[in-house]
Amino acid sequence: MNILLLFLSMGCPNTWVMEKSSDTALTDDDTSSESEESTETEPATEPSGEPTEEPTQEPESEPDPLDVDDDGDGWTENEGDCDDDDEDVSPYEYEIPYDGIDNDCNPYTPDDDLDEDGVGLYDGDCDDEDPDRYPGNSDDNCDEIDNNCDGYVDEGFALDAYEDNDMPTDAYPLGSLEDDNDGLIELEAYIVPDAESDFYTFHVEDSWFDNFSFEMEVSNTPLAVNIAMRLYFQEEDGSFTEVDSVDNNSVGDDESMSYGGWPGLDSTGWYVLEVYSTTGSNCDSTYHLRIED
């Protein structure tokens, strides 16, 4: 058997080679197919939609709200605008007095108490542009100004012993004309300021059958002053009834009048005499008042 095989192999050498080639050799089509299969293989990793590297620049940040001019007045809060919702409030804006708003964003600019006397307009300052006029100030100088804002002028004038007597209810009491003064009252007083009124009250006795009367006279009238008088009777309820008056409308002249009750009518009671100026005043000279039974 071995000899037969050896013979066959020696006798047909090409046949064995061809058979061997047909089993092991690759044709061109096979090579091309394998090459295509090798190029169509899947990639090693799937592609990712995210960038593989971080961006080199940070995104721009939002602006500071305090650097934004919200009301369009040219000022931001970081530049000193104390109300960035109100275009009428900003540094260097005009400060409007008494509106309760810090218009110029400066807490040291006064909105009230403009004269810096310690009292504001809403606290009773009657002249917020004059630091010498405010409630609680003295009013004892003769300047024709209400320095203490109480509605009276120079009521504390030190040289006038009869002030404060600028109202009927504040009339200076002179007592009884008969009992206290022997039928005569005299005094010196100032007429200050212009349109000043001085009130004096005194008691007069009458009887049913007396010839009742009394006289009142103002003399030594200061120059440039026109003095006039009114006489009131004080009723039991405290009210005042005007019973007589005089005014000759002459500057620097004296004034006088007399009052007498009705026969058979008792005119006993308290009377109030008003001495007042219709023109002018004088801090240097006094007038002389005489009341005589």
Tab-separated table of C-alpha atoms in Angstrom:
chain	number	residue	atom	x	y	z
A	1	MET	CA	0.000	0.000	0.000
A	2	ASN	CA	2.770	2.368	0.853
A	3	ILE	CA	4.493	1.609	-2.398
A	4	LEU	CA	1.292	2.400	-4.302
A	5	LEU	CA	0.896	5.709	-2.665
A	6	LEU	CA	4.440	6.616	-3.340
A	7	PHE	CA	3.969	5.774	-6.970
A	8	LEU	CA	0.912	7.804	-7.330
A	9	SER	CA	2.553	10.773	-5.770
A	10	MET	CA	5.518	10.569	-7.966
A	11	GLY	CA	3.473	10.042	-11.096
A	12	CYS	CA	1.040	12.968	-10.642
A	13	PRO	CA	2.876	15.733	-8.930
A	14	ASN	CA	0.794	18.620	-10.376
A	15	THR	CA	-2.484	17.139	-9.307
A	16	TRP	CA	-1.555	17.177	-5.678
A	17	VAL	CA	-0.286	20.725	-5.832
A	18	MET	CA	-3.433	22.038	-7.481
A	19	GLU	CA	-5.617	20.338	-5.003
A	20	LYS	CA	-3.571	21.825	-2.269
A	21	SER	CA	-3.838	25.292	-3.853
A	22	SER	CA	-7.571	25.053	-4.244
A	23	ASP	CA	-7.936	24.455	-0.579
A	24	THR	CA	-5.510	27.020	0.791
A	25	ALA	CA	-4.862	29.796	-1.712
A	26	LEU	CA	-7.046	33.063	-1.665
A	27	THR	CA	-8.419	34.500	-4.845
A	28	ASP	CA	-8.444	38.232	-5.626
A	29	ASP	CA	-12.156	38.394	-4.843
A	30	ASP	CA	-11.563	36.814	-1.501
A	31	THR	CA	-8.822	39.331	-0.690
A	32	SER	CA	-10.969	42.274	-1.731
A	33	SER	CA	-13.909	41.037	0.338
A	34	GLU	CA	-11.802	40.627	3.403
A	35	SER	CA	-10.332	44.117	2.916
A	36	GLU	CA	-13.795	45.680	2.705
A	37	GLU	CA	-14.877	43.826	5.798
A	38	SER	CA	-11.839	45.152	7.649
A	39	THR	CA	-12.602	48.800	6.685
A	40	GLU	CA	-16.250	48.545	7.733
A	41	THR	CA	-15.535	47.591	11.311
A	42	GLU	CA	-17.265	49.640	14.079
A	43	PRO	CA	-15.249	52.494	15.667
A	44	ALA	CA	-13.625	51.740	18.988
A	45	THR	CA	-15.781	54.294	20.888
A	46	GLU	CA	-19.106	55.965	20.211
A	47	PRO	CA	-18.895	59.736	19.426
A	48	SER	CA	-20.141	62.004	22.249
A	49	GLY	CA	-22.331	65.110	21.824
A	50	GLU	CA	-20.513	66.955	24.667
A	51	PRO	CA	-17.212	68.708	24.005
A	52	THR	CA	-14.262	66.710	25.219
A	53	GLU	CA	-12.597	69.864	26.644
A	54	GLU	CA	-13.838	72.735	28.898
A	55	PRO	CA	-14.206	76.170	27.197
A	56	THR	CA	-11.174	78.330	27.667
A	57	GLN	CA	-13.268	81.548	28.545
A	58	GLU	CA	-15.839	81.981	31.330
A	59	PRO	CA	-19.255	83.422	30.230
A	60	GLU	CA	-19.786	87.101	31.092
A	61	SER	CA	-21.459	87.654	34.541
A	62	GLU	CA	-24.686	89.655	35.107
A	63	PRO	CA	-24.167	93.396	35.920
A	64	ASP	CA	-24.406	94.508	39.559
A	65	PRO	CA	-27.994	95.815	40.082
A	66	LEU	CA	-26.536	98.691	42.107
A	67	ASP	CA	-24.690	99.835	38.978
A	68	VAL	CA	-27.916	100.102	36.970
A	69	ASP	CA	-29.725	103.465	36.780
A	70	ASP	CA	-33.279	102.187	37.209
A	71	ASP	CA	-35.061	105.554	37.195
A	72	GLY	CA	-33.030	107.160	34.407
A	73	ASP	CA	-31.922	110.206	36.392
A	74	GLY	CA	-28.239	109.692	35.591
A	75	TRP	CA	-27.315	108.227	38.985
A	76	THR	CA	-26.989	104.654	40.195
A	77	GLU	CA	-27.182	103.452	43.764
A	78	ASN	CA	-23.433	102.845	43.821
A	79	GLU	CA	-23.021	106.468	42.718
A	80	GLY	CA	-25.143	107.752	45.586
A	81	ASP	CA	-28.753	107.619	44.382
A	82	CYS	CA	-30.731	107.031	47.590
A	83	ASP	CA	-33.991	106.246	45.750
A	84	ASP	CA	-33.387	104.696	42.349
A	85	ASP	CA	-37.122	104.363	41.754
A	86	ASP	CA	-37.687	108.148	41.814
A	87	GLU	CA	-36.148	110.265	39.064
A	88	ASP	CA	-36.579	113.402	41.216
A	89	VAL	CA	-34.314	112.043	43.951
A	90	SER	CA	-30.560	111.969	43.382
A	91	PRO	CA	-27.362	113.682	44.522
A	92	TYR	CA	-27.306	117.446	43.773
A	93	GLU	CA	-31.083	117.515	43.266
A	94	TYR	CA	-32.722	120.634	44.767
A	95	GLU	CA	-33.927	119.963	48.311
A	96	ILE	CA	-37.618	120.862	48.584
A	97	PRO	CA	-38.398	122.037	52.131
A	98	TYR	CA	-41.114	120.415	54.195
A	99	ASP	CA	-41.972	117.597	51.735
A	100	GLY	CA	-40.573	114.855	53.951
A	101	ILE	CA	-38.256	113.585	51.177
A	102	ASP	CA	-34.461	113.613	51.063
A	103	ASN	CA	-34.421	115.034	47.529
A	104	ASP	CA	-30.646	115.553	47.283
A	105	CYS	CA	-29.658	112.328	49.066
A	106	ASN	CA	-27.856	114.372	51.688
A	107	PRO	CA	-29.152	113.774	55.229
A	108	TYR	CA	-27.406	116.937	56.390
A	109	THR	CA	-29.509	119.195	54.150
A	110	PRO	CA	-32.480	120.208	56.340
A	111	ASP	CA	-35.962	119.457	55.093
A	112	ASP	CA	-37.392	121.279	58.125
A	113	ASP	CA	-35.913	123.739	60.648
A	114	LEU	CA	-34.186	125.665	57.864
A	115	ASP	CA	-32.871	128.316	60.249
A	116	GLU	CA	-31.405	125.605	62.519
A	117	ASP	CA	-32.777	127.137	65.704
A	118	GLY	CA	-33.808	123.717	66.990
A	119	VAL	CA	-37.510	124.081	66.167
A	120	GLY	CA	-39.078	123.125	62.846
A	121	LEU	CA	-42.052	124.614	61.094
A	122	TYR	CA	-44.248	121.687	62.084
A	123	ASP	CA	-43.144	122.114	65.705
A	124	GLY	CA	-44.449	125.680	65.887
A	125	ASP	CA	-41.661	127.849	64.473
A	126	CYS	CA	-43.493	130.920	63.181
A	127	ASP	CA	-40.534	132.026	61.031
A	128	ASP	CA	-38.302	129.163	59.901
A	129	GLU	CA	-35.920	131.577	58.191
A	130	ASP	CA	-35.112	133.554	61.360
A	131	PRO	CA	-33.110	131.721	64.050
A	132	ASP	CA	-34.167	134.343	66.622
A	133	ARG	CA	-37.857	133.438	66.347
A	134	TYR	CA	-39.075	130.184	67.843
A	135	PRO	CA	-41.322	128.920	70.668
A	136	GLY	CA	-39.681	129.329	74.061
A	137	ASN	CA	-37.531	132.295	73.078
A	138	SER	CA	-37.728	135.455	75.178
A	139	ASP	CA	-39.828	138.345	73.898
A	140	ASP	CA	-38.668	141.086	76.220
A	141	ASN	CA	-37.013	143.382	73.698
A	142	CYS	CA	-38.688	146.237	71.909
A	143	ASP	CA	-38.406	145.196	68.267
A	144	GLU	CA	-42.051	144.846	67.209
A	145	ILE	CA	-41.465	141.138	66.499
A	146	ASP	CA	-43.141	138.077	67.994
A	147	ASN	CA	-39.890	136.397	68.971
A	148	ASN	CA	-41.447	133.505	70.904
A	149	CYS	CA	-44.193	132.670	68.389
A	150	ASP	CA	-47.014	132.950	70.930
A	151	GLY	CA	-49.110	135.373	68.892
A	152	TYR	CA	-48.156	138.390	71.006
A	153	VAL	CA	-45.543	141.017	70.215
A	154	ASP	CA	-42.996	142.225	72.767
A	155	GLU	CA	-45.241	141.143	75.635
A	156	GLY	CA	-42.163	140.697	77.791
A	157	PHE	CA	-40.766	144.150	77.055
A	158	ALA	CA	-38.857	144.780	80.282
A	159	LEU	CA	-39.512	148.542	80.455
A	160	ASP	CA	-43.302	148.172	80.231
A	161	ALA	CA	-44.576	147.102	83.643
A	162	TYR	CA	-48.108	146.400	82.370
A	163	GLU	CA	-47.414	143.782	79.713
A	164	ASP	CA	-48.698	141.189	78.870
A	165	ASN	CA	-52.004	143.085	78.513
A	166	ASP	CA	-52.721	142.763	74.793
A	167	MET	CA	-56.186	141.150	75.135
A	168	PRO	CA	-59.310	142.064	77.150
A	169	THR	CA	-58.963	138.852	79.130
A	170	ASP	CA	-55.365	139.857	79.959
A	171	ALA	CA	-56.254	143.413	81.012
A	172	TYR	CA	-53.974	144.827	83.680
A	173	PRO	CA	-55.957	145.271	86.951
A	174	LEU	CA	-55.902	148.846	88.318
A	175	GLY	CA	-58.274	148.210	91.220
A	176	SER	CA	-61.269	150.291	92.253
A	177	LEU	CA	-61.305	153.880	91.038
A	178	GLU	CA	-62.765	155.119	94.333
A	179	ASP	CA	-61.588	152.741	97.025
A	180	ASP	CA	-58.042	152.037	95.827
A	181	ASN	CA	-57.113	155.214	94.000
A	182	ASP	CA	-59.094	158.075	95.600
A	183	GLY	CA	-60.843	158.682	92.316
A	184	LEU	CA	-57.639	159.006	90.241
A	185	ILE	CA	-55.492	156.525	88.297
A	186	GLU	CA	-52.350	157.595	86.415
A	187	LEU	CA	-49.637	155.579	84.674
A	188	GLU	CA	-46.923	155.668	81.999
A	189	ALA	CA	-46.750	152.936	79.368
A	190	TYR	CA	-45.307	152.179	75.953
A	191	ILE	CA	-47.272	151.662	72.788
A	192	VAL	CA	-45.382	148.868	71.052
A	193	PRO	CA	-45.594	147.655	68.337
A	194	ASP	CA	-47.592	149.142	65.499
A	195	ALA	CA	-51.292	148.297	66.006
A	196	GLU	CA	-50.519	147.498	69.644
A	197	SER	CA	-53.372	147.355	72.188
A	198	ASP	CA	-53.009	147.862	75.945
A	199	PHE	CA	-55.967	146.803	78.091
A	200	TYR	CA	-56.598	148.046	81.649
A	201	THR	CA	-59.448	147.021	83.908
A	202	PHE	CA	-60.838	149.014	86.872
A	203	HIS	CA	-63.941	149.038	89.053
A	204	VAL	CA	-66.355	151.987	89.311
A	205	GLU	CA	-69.094	152.501	91.919
A	206	ASP	CA	-72.441	154.043	90.961
A	207	SER	CA	-75.732	154.619	92.722
A	208	TRP	CA	-79.287	155.284	91.686
A	209	PHE	CA	-79.162	159.030	92.243
A	210	ASP	CA	-75.445	159.963	91.793
A	211	ASN	CA	-74.336	162.067	88.869
A	212	PHE	CA	-72.103	159.230	87.746
A	213	SER	CA	-69.240	159.831	85.253
A	214	PHE	CA	-65.500	159.409	84.822
A	215	GLU	CA	-62.916	160.722	82.412
A	216	MET	CA	-60.088	159.042	80.491
A	217	GLU	CA	-57.247	160.879	78.821
A	218	VAL	CA	-54.084	159.919	76.935
A	219	SER	CA	-51.431	162.631	76.739
A	220	ASN	CA	-47.758	162.876	75.890
A	221	THR	CA	-48.460	160.833	72.778
A	222	PRO	CA	-45.194	159.792	71.069
A	223	LEU	CA	-44.474	161.363	67.715
A	224	ALA	CA	-45.534	159.370	64.648
A	225	VAL	CA	-48.117	157.499	66.741
A	226	ASN	CA	-51.883	157.867	66.503
A	227	ILE	CA	-53.489	156.656	69.727
A	228	ALA	CA	-57.199	155.856	70.139
A	229	MET	CA	-59.348	154.480	72.987
A	230	ARG	CA	-62.273	152.108	73.470
A	231	LEU	CA	-64.224	151.521	76.688
A	232	TYR	CA	-65.929	148.187	77.458
A	233	PHE	CA	-68.252	147.085	80.233
A	234	GLN	CA	-67.619	143.574	81.497
A	235	GLU	CA	-70.866	141.649	81.772
A	236	GLU	CA	-71.619	139.078	84.470
A	237	ASP	CA	-70.998	136.238	82.000
A	238	GLY	CA	-67.480	137.551	81.325
A	239	SER	CA	-68.220	139.037	77.915
A	240	PHE	CA	-67.307	142.616	76.997
A	241	THR	CA	-69.685	145.231	75.626
A	242	GLU	CA	-68.233	148.335	73.977
A	243	VAL	CA	-69.849	151.445	75.498
A	244	ASP	CA	-67.715	154.318	74.184
A	245	SER	CA	-64.718	155.147	71.940
A	246	VAL	CA	-62.654	158.043	70.612
A	247	ASP	CA	-60.165	158.516	67.762
A	248	ASN	CA	-59.341	161.887	66.263
A	249	ASN	CA	-57.085	160.284	63.626
A	250	SER	CA	-54.261	162.682	64.351
A	251	VAL	CA	-50.657	161.497	64.712
A	252	GLY	CA	-48.967	162.683	67.898
A	253	ASP	CA	-52.122	164.247	69.387
A	254	ASP	CA	-53.749	163.525	72.747
A	255	GLU	CA	-57.072	161.718	73.151
A	256	SER	CA	-59.783	162.087	75.833
A	257	MET	CA	-63.337	160.960	76.506
A	258	SER	CA	-65.786	160.817	79.395
A	259	TYR	CA	-68.421	158.243	80.224
A	260	GLY	CA	-71.519	158.676	82.370
A	261	GLY	CA	-74.218	156.245	83.287
A	262	TRP	CA	-77.947	156.775	82.858
A	263	PRO	CA	-79.806	158.545	85.662
A	264	GLY	CA	-81.707	156.063	87.755
A	265	LEU	CA	-79.582	153.167	86.376
A	266	ASP	CA	-76.848	151.590	88.470
A	267	SER	CA	-73.717	151.364	86.299
A	268	THR	CA	-71.510	149.868	88.991
A	269	GLY	CA	-69.102	147.272	87.679
A	270	TRP	CA	-65.789	146.455	86.025
A	271	TYR	CA	-64.745	148.441	82.989
A	272	VAL	CA	-61.982	147.665	80.495
A	273	LEU	CA	-60.153	150.511	78.737
A	274	GLU	CA	-58.291	149.735	75.513
A	275	VAL	CA	-55.507	152.137	74.508
A	276	TYR	CA	-54.294	151.235	71.041
A	277	SER	CA	-52.289	152.498	68.092
A	278	THR	CA	-53.764	152.848	64.641
A	279	THR	CA	-50.454	154.099	63.276
A	280	GLY	CA	-46.894	153.781	64.512
A	281	SER	CA	-45.228	152.713	67.757
A	282	ASN	CA	-42.417	153.928	69.987
A	283	CYS	CA	-39.995	152.066	72.240
A	284	ASP	CA	-38.301	155.204	73.543
A	285	SER	CA	-41.207	157.356	74.726
A	286	THR	CA	-44.224	156.546	76.900
A	287	TYR	CA	-47.779	157.822	76.797
A	288	HIS	CA	-49.496	159.143	79.924
A	289	LEU	CA	-52.880	157.683	80.900
A	290	ARG	CA	-55.208	159.362	83.389
A	291	ILE	CA	-58.528	157.960	84.611
A	292	GLU	CA	-60.439	160.231	87.002
A	293	ASP	CA	-63.770	160.031	88.748
